[in-house]
XYZ file of C-alpha atoms in Angstrom:
436
model
C -76.483 -9.409 -87.633
C -75.970 -8.702 -83.920
C -76.914 -5.075 -84.548
C -80.016 -6.303 -86.365
C -80.879 -8.522 -83.405
C -80.664 -5.594 -80.971
C -82.704 -3.447 -83.343
C -85.376 -6.157 -83.521
C -85.495 -6.356 -79.731
C -85.955 -2.592 -79.417
C -88.494 -2.326 -82.225
C -90.746 -5.273 -81.369
C -90.196 -6.322 -77.760
C -93.676 -7.858 -77.550
C -92.760 -10.794 -79.772
C -90.169 -11.912 -77.204
C -92.377 -11.711 -74.098
C -93.151 -15.451 -74.080
C -89.450 -16.305 -74.277
C -88.615 -13.713 -71.624
C -91.224 -15.153 -69.259
C -89.922 -18.705 -69.787
C -86.325 -17.610 -69.172
C -87.361 -15.574 -66.120
C -89.257 -18.438 -64.485
C -86.600 -20.986 -65.366
C -83.767 -18.883 -63.960
C -85.821 -18.128 -60.836
C -86.409 -21.839 -60.167
C -82.780 -22.778 -60.790
C -81.392 -19.975 -58.605
C -83.932 -20.612 -55.842
C -82.837 -24.205 -55.381
C -79.142 -23.730 -56.076
C -79.074 -21.083 -53.355
C -79.516 -24.072 -51.019
C -75.957 -25.049 -52.002
C -74.787 -21.580 -50.936
C -76.732 -21.895 -47.687
C -75.358 -25.390 -46.992
C -71.826 -24.094 -47.462
C -72.097 -21.408 -44.782
C -69.812 -21.807 -41.742
C -71.453 -23.512 -38.795
C -74.145 -25.448 -40.701
C -74.533 -28.954 -39.222
C -74.082 -32.016 -41.439
C -77.767 -33.088 -41.382
C -78.969 -29.646 -42.459
C -76.272 -29.391 -45.115
C -77.206 -32.795 -46.563
C -80.916 -31.904 -46.692
C -80.227 -28.611 -48.464
C -77.717 -30.102 -50.914
C -80.051 -32.986 -51.812
C -82.902 -30.611 -52.611
C -80.653 -28.424 -54.742
C -79.151 -31.347 -56.662
C -82.427 -33.134 -57.445
C -84.415 -30.081 -58.489
C -81.412 -28.677 -60.335
C -81.628 -31.602 -62.752
C -85.372 -31.172 -63.205
C -84.918 -27.423 -63.618
C -82.340 -27.756 -66.368
C -84.606 -30.083 -68.345
C -87.676 -27.887 -67.895
C -85.860 -24.654 -68.762
C -84.559 -26.090 -72.021
C -87.976 -27.400 -73.093
C -89.745 -24.183 -72.073
C -87.372 -21.855 -73.887
C -87.154 -24.216 -76.870
C -90.932 -24.367 -77.305
C -91.418 -20.590 -77.183
C -88.429 -19.904 -79.436
C -89.623 -22.461 -81.986
C -93.006 -20.746 -82.189
C -91.277 -17.352 -82.415
C -89.018 -18.419 -85.304
C -91.897 -20.029 -87.208
C -93.992 -16.897 -86.836
C -91.141 -14.918 -88.410
C -90.851 -17.187 -91.436
C -91.703 -14.399 -93.891
C -89.207 -12.018 -92.278
C -86.430 -14.630 -92.330
C -87.161 -15.476 -95.955
C -87.053 -11.766 -96.886
C -83.662 -11.424 -95.205
C -82.397 -14.440 -97.140
C -83.615 -12.948 -100.413
C -81.860 -9.710 -99.460
C -78.519 -11.525 -99.254
C -78.333 -12.736 -95.631
C -76.650 -16.109 -95.277
C -77.943 -18.901 -93.002
C -74.973 -18.281 -90.685
C -75.889 -14.601 -90.352
C -79.520 -15.449 -89.635
C -78.415 -17.919 -86.965
C -76.250 -15.269 -85.316
C -79.161 -12.827 -85.335
C -81.683 -15.223 -83.762
C -79.182 -16.661 -81.272
C -78.122 -13.115 -80.320
C -81.754 -12.205 -79.655
C -82.234 -15.333 -77.542
C -79.083 -14.722 -75.499
C -80.079 -11.099 -74.827
C -83.599 -12.101 -73.750
C -82.329 -14.979 -71.566
C -79.760 -12.739 -69.904
C -82.434 -10.142 -69.185
C -84.741 -12.815 -67.772
C -81.937 -14.151 -65.548
C -81.186 -10.701 -64.129
C -84.872 -10.007 -63.457
C -85.186 -13.388 -61.698
C -82.580 -12.621 -59.012
C -84.992 -10.796 -56.700
C -87.779 -13.415 -56.848
C -85.165 -16.182 -56.472
C -83.920 -14.637 -53.213
C -87.471 -14.476 -51.863
C -88.189 -18.008 -53.061
C -85.012 -19.326 -51.471
C -85.907 -17.816 -48.116
C -89.389 -19.345 -48.322
C -87.940 -22.736 -49.257
C -85.526 -22.663 -46.338
C -88.455 -21.890 -44.017
C -90.285 -24.959 -45.354
C -87.311 -27.182 -44.539
C -86.973 -25.617 -41.100
C -90.683 -25.998 -40.306
C -90.504 -29.704 -41.193
C -87.486 -30.211 -38.930
C -85.084 -31.109 -41.721
C -82.931 -28.013 -41.248
C -81.933 -26.402 -37.976
C -83.501 -23.057 -37.079
C -80.050 -21.578 -36.576
C -79.192 -21.879 -40.294
C -79.249 -18.492 -42.045
C -80.116 -18.088 -45.713
C -77.406 -17.273 -48.251
C -77.698 -16.318 -51.923
C -74.224 -16.576 -53.387
C -72.156 -17.335 -56.472
C -73.443 -20.902 -56.971
C -77.039 -19.714 -57.328
C -76.133 -16.751 -59.520
C -73.776 -18.622 -61.829
C -76.113 -21.595 -62.191
C -79.055 -19.382 -63.129
C -77.140 -17.542 -65.835
C -74.989 -20.536 -66.780
C -77.988 -22.779 -67.494
C -80.604 -20.350 -68.824
C -78.418 -18.495 -71.338
C -76.816 -21.586 -72.972
C -80.230 -23.302 -73.050
C -81.709 -20.306 -74.872
C -78.762 -20.135 -77.284
C -78.967 -23.858 -78.050
C -82.744 -23.814 -78.496
C -82.532 -20.759 -80.767
C -79.800 -22.351 -82.866
C -81.844 -25.531 -83.371
C -85.001 -23.571 -84.215
C -83.390 -21.252 -86.780
C -81.302 -24.099 -88.229
C -84.477 -25.983 -89.011
C -86.167 -22.850 -90.373
C -83.294 -21.999 -92.746
C -82.919 -25.482 -94.208
C -84.011 -25.640 -97.835
C -84.375 -29.414 -97.725
C -86.630 -31.260 -95.338
C -84.588 -32.922 -92.552
C -84.726 -36.695 -92.356
C -85.374 -36.709 -88.597
C -82.604 -39.193 -87.794
C -81.558 -37.362 -84.610
C -85.160 -37.157 -83.389
C -85.665 -40.872 -84.023
C -82.461 -41.710 -82.147
C -83.451 -39.555 -79.161
C -86.929 -41.098 -79.138
C -85.714 -44.685 -79.032
C -82.936 -43.801 -76.582
C -85.408 -42.176 -74.163
C -87.840 -45.100 -74.421
C -85.075 -47.688 -74.042
C -83.320 -46.085 -71.078
C -86.659 -45.237 -69.449
C -87.884 -48.817 -69.798
C -84.635 -50.159 -68.352
C -84.848 -47.741 -65.400
C -88.427 -48.787 -64.650
C -87.534 -52.496 -64.830
C -84.604 -51.939 -62.457
C -87.122 -51.081 -59.730
C -87.551 -54.814 -59.073
C -83.872 -55.061 -58.132
C -84.516 -52.939 -54.996
C -86.026 -54.004 -51.688
C -89.184 -52.504 -50.205
C -87.227 -50.601 -47.528
C -84.514 -49.253 -49.832
C -84.165 -45.475 -49.503
C -83.538 -45.114 -53.250
C -86.549 -47.195 -54.319
C -88.480 -44.247 -55.737
C -85.658 -42.945 -57.942
C -85.618 -45.575 -60.759
C -89.383 -45.584 -61.484
C -89.596 -41.792 -61.227
C -86.738 -41.080 -63.617
C -87.805 -43.952 -65.857
C -91.316 -42.521 -66.133
C -89.887 -39.108 -67.028
C -87.740 -40.581 -69.801
C -90.686 -42.587 -71.118
C -92.777 -39.420 -71.198
C -90.026 -37.629 -73.140
C -89.970 -40.487 -75.648
C -93.754 -40.377 -75.895
C -93.655 -36.611 -76.418
C -91.168 -37.009 -79.274
C -93.490 -39.598 -80.843
C -96.610 -37.530 -80.165
C -96.783 -35.591 -83.485
C -96.677 -38.839 -85.476
C -99.200 -40.527 -83.176
C -101.462 -37.477 -83.376
C -101.489 -37.632 -87.178
C -102.382 -41.323 -87.041
C -105.226 -40.595 -84.618
C -106.576 -37.788 -86.800
C -106.730 -40.113 -89.824
C -109.170 -42.326 -87.900
C -111.135 -39.655 -86.042
C -114.683 -39.178 -87.326
C -115.634 -35.603 -86.424
C -118.706 -34.177 -88.118
C -119.654 -30.565 -88.768
C -117.616 -27.561 -89.895
C -115.791 -27.162 -86.568
C -114.793 -30.827 -86.428
C -113.640 -30.840 -90.051
C -111.526 -27.721 -89.548
C -110.069 -29.032 -86.276
C -108.899 -32.312 -87.841
C -107.549 -30.562 -90.943
C -105.637 -27.913 -88.977
C -104.203 -30.316 -86.404
C -102.953 -32.639 -89.129
C -101.212 -29.708 -90.809
C -99.839 -28.212 -87.579
C -98.911 -31.393 -85.670
C -95.163 -30.746 -85.898
C -95.584 -27.101 -84.887
C -97.416 -28.147 -81.723
C -94.472 -30.144 -80.372
C -93.934 -27.643 -77.535
C -97.567 -27.927 -76.416
C -97.479 -31.724 -76.644
C -94.234 -31.912 -74.654
C -95.578 -29.642 -71.897
C -98.828 -31.569 -71.466
C -97.266 -35.029 -71.529
C -94.486 -34.115 -69.079
C -96.952 -32.452 -66.723
C -99.367 -35.407 -66.748
C -96.653 -38.009 -66.261
C -94.568 -36.266 -63.607
C -97.481 -35.023 -61.516
C -99.339 -38.352 -61.599
C -96.276 -40.514 -60.960
C -94.716 -38.401 -58.210
C -97.915 -37.763 -56.259
C -99.081 -41.385 -56.540
C -95.743 -42.842 -55.439
C -95.535 -40.398 -52.542
C -99.062 -41.410 -51.462
C -98.002 -45.077 -51.550
C -94.910 -44.263 -49.485
C -96.944 -42.331 -46.894
C -99.492 -45.154 -46.567
C -96.704 -47.738 -46.169
C -95.022 -45.688 -43.409
C -98.340 -45.130 -41.603
C -99.125 -48.854 -41.796
C -95.754 -49.739 -40.261
C -96.381 -47.543 -37.222
C -92.811 -46.222 -37.321
C -92.358 -42.398 -37.152
C -91.024 -40.750 -40.293
C -87.269 -40.406 -40.430
C -85.421 -37.291 -41.554
C -84.775 -38.964 -44.900
C -88.472 -39.766 -45.341
C -89.424 -36.173 -44.512
C -86.802 -34.915 -46.948
C -88.209 -37.112 -49.696
C -91.812 -36.078 -49.052
C -91.022 -32.363 -48.951
C -88.850 -32.648 -52.038
C -91.512 -34.508 -54.008
C -94.258 -32.065 -53.086
C -92.064 -29.065 -53.883
C -90.951 -30.613 -57.175
C -94.550 -31.326 -58.176
C -95.545 -27.792 -57.260
C -92.770 -26.389 -59.421
C -93.642 -28.734 -62.273
C -97.301 -27.722 -62.116
C -96.513 -24.000 -62.187
C -93.718 -24.194 -64.730
C -95.444 -26.600 -67.140
C -98.664 -24.602 -66.917
C -96.813 -21.378 -67.721
C -94.917 -23.121 -70.518
C -98.177 -24.515 -71.877
C -99.954 -21.158 -71.632
C -97.007 -19.449 -73.331
C -96.966 -21.916 -76.215
C -100.737 -21.955 -76.672
C -101.052 -18.178 -76.428
C -98.297 -17.568 -78.967
C -99.585 -20.248 -81.350
C -103.231 -19.109 -81.132
C -102.440 -15.397 -81.453
C -100.362 -16.151 -84.539
C -103.445 -17.681 -86.196
C -105.321 -14.377 -86.447
C -104.924 -14.330 -90.227
C -106.071 -17.960 -90.477
C -109.165 -17.169 -88.390
C -109.863 -14.132 -90.572
C -109.609 -16.173 -93.772
C -111.961 -18.805 -92.365
C -114.517 -16.142 -91.477
C -114.244 -14.538 -94.917
C -114.822 -17.992 -96.419
C -118.110 -18.290 -94.499
C -117.241 -19.680 -91.042
C -118.958 -17.969 -88.119
C -117.044 -16.898 -84.984
C -118.871 -19.677 -83.129
C -117.638 -22.272 -85.606
C -114.068 -20.987 -85.301
C -114.292 -21.191 -81.483
C -115.769 -24.678 -81.844
C -112.794 -25.648 -84.004
C -110.338 -24.351 -81.384
C -112.238 -26.184 -78.647
C -112.202 -29.447 -80.620
C -108.463 -29.050 -81.188
C -107.958 -28.533 -77.457
C -109.958 -31.653 -76.574
C -108.015 -33.790 -79.074
C -104.677 -32.474 -77.799
C -105.683 -32.999 -74.167
C -106.899 -36.560 -74.708
C -103.790 -37.513 -76.705
C -101.328 -36.018 -74.225
C -103.138 -37.265 -71.129
C -103.143 -40.783 -72.574
C -99.409 -40.762 -73.367
C -98.499 -39.086 -70.067
C -100.684 -41.479 -68.086
C -99.138 -44.540 -69.750
C -95.636 -43.259 -68.933
C -96.632 -42.448 -65.348
C -98.326 -45.825 -64.909
C -95.139 -47.545 -66.074
C -93.384 -46.054 -63.042
C -96.237 -46.317 -60.514
C -97.008 -50.024 -60.916
C -93.446 -51.373 -60.330
C -92.951 -49.056 -57.339
C -96.286 -50.059 -55.772
C -95.622 -53.776 -56.357
C -92.224 -53.629 -54.650
C -93.304 -51.315 -51.812
C -96.701 -52.836 -50.925
C -97.153 -56.044 -52.998
C -100.209 -54.514 -54.670
C -100.442 -53.283 -58.247
C -102.330 -50.002 -57.816
C -102.296 -47.312 -55.075
C -105.562 -46.638 -53.265
C -105.439 -42.897 -53.993
C -104.182 -43.278 -57.567
C -107.487 -42.679 -59.353
C -108.298 -39.511 -57.406
C -104.828 -38.092 -58.089
C -105.157 -38.908 -61.798
C -108.535 -37.160 -62.073
C -107.099 -34.064 -60.389
C -104.131 -33.952 -62.787
C -106.395 -34.431 -65.822
C -108.724 -31.660 -64.624
C -105.815 -29.200 -64.358
C -104.447 -30.208 -67.771
C -107.832 -29.842 -69.468
C -108.601 -26.524 -67.767
C -105.274 -24.976 -68.763
C -105.351 -26.253 -72.357
C -108.962 -25.452 -73.170
C -109.049 -22.249 -71.121
C -105.964 -20.729 -72.728
C -106.943 -21.753 -76.263
C -110.538 -20.531 -76.074
C -109.824 -17.280 -74.224
C -106.993 -16.387 -76.629
C -109.049 -17.330 -79.688
C -112.037 -15.317 -78.460
C -109.803 -12.288 -77.952
C -108.258 -12.744 -81.408
C -111.693 -12.963 -83.022
C -112.555 -9.457 -81.795
C -110.498 -8.120 -84.709
C -112.640 -7.790 -87.864
C -111.907 -10.528 -90.418
C -110.687 -8.150 -93.142
C -108.434 -6.297 -90.707
C -106.992 -9.586 -89.379
C -106.093 -10.767 -92.868
C -104.680 -7.391 -93.904
C -102.615 -6.745 -90.759
C -101.127 -10.256 -90.692
C -100.263 -10.266 -94.364
């Protein structure tokens, strides 16, 4: 099976490009920030600089691990589902589920390892740029020299490769099951994320307005609530579709296809909800913090500067990574539908109607995910704002929310429509024949 995995990688490398890109970006982010640990450990680095660098590496390292797993998991899930006919043929030829798991996991490990190696160069450049940001803001002394060492290298490989192996194992395990899983583990994770997230958000009221750690409970609580909402999203989407009156051929096809593919779109739903929640919550809370410091008339401390820089950098990474993850998932899922589009056209649908269907699907997905992500973000923003300023809503909150929604809608609709338009260039008969 390992030989078959290597043969598959050599024969059809294109099918693994989405996974390779996710692993590459994830490893680059992880190594970029963990190189701050290597830099902080250099001889002669003062304690303030070392603390600033170590804090950045520790906080973003946790975010990075979560994002890498979800990114690789979403692309691998789409990849395994697209190869359903191939996997079934191998099973009919005598391959056991264990052999199929070894094949898919072997492919994932090879791709993740390749992505990690390719990410070393960009991670070095990114680490140098990040150190310059900290030095320009006065959080790190100018005398500190950059170092890319074993902590960065081992963390990049040690997180990306196991994440890819675990995601591949879960994806192929689900694909090779003959009986439909009961979903007990998913239900447990959903309620656990919602429960712990709600408790974290409520704990915000136990802090004082001047507490340095005030932002941590609502931020992490909002993230956990968004994860719980993302796990519930397929079920909520199906319930919404049952009550959604969309007229016309495009609307009918959009509702029918989304209801059938709701579980397959879990990667897209997760990306959109996480992006909306984390970007809205982090930027809004940082705006509240900045306004509170400006109103006090006290200059920003090193800790306050560290927090602001860290939040802005984290949001920037989240925006880029979630957008790439979303584009990857949407591109792979839409490209895979070439046969479906061809069958619809042979049945009488025009290319315009098919594009209209894809656009309607994108709007429904965007509205659903923005709603769930906004609710999770709001659950963190309101307690933080109440404790920090005694008001319920930040002054800049609405403008930040509109900006986040605009990015989410542009990425979702743009990727779906551009990919679908490109796919529709193939004649309908050829699309059905080649994908068969």
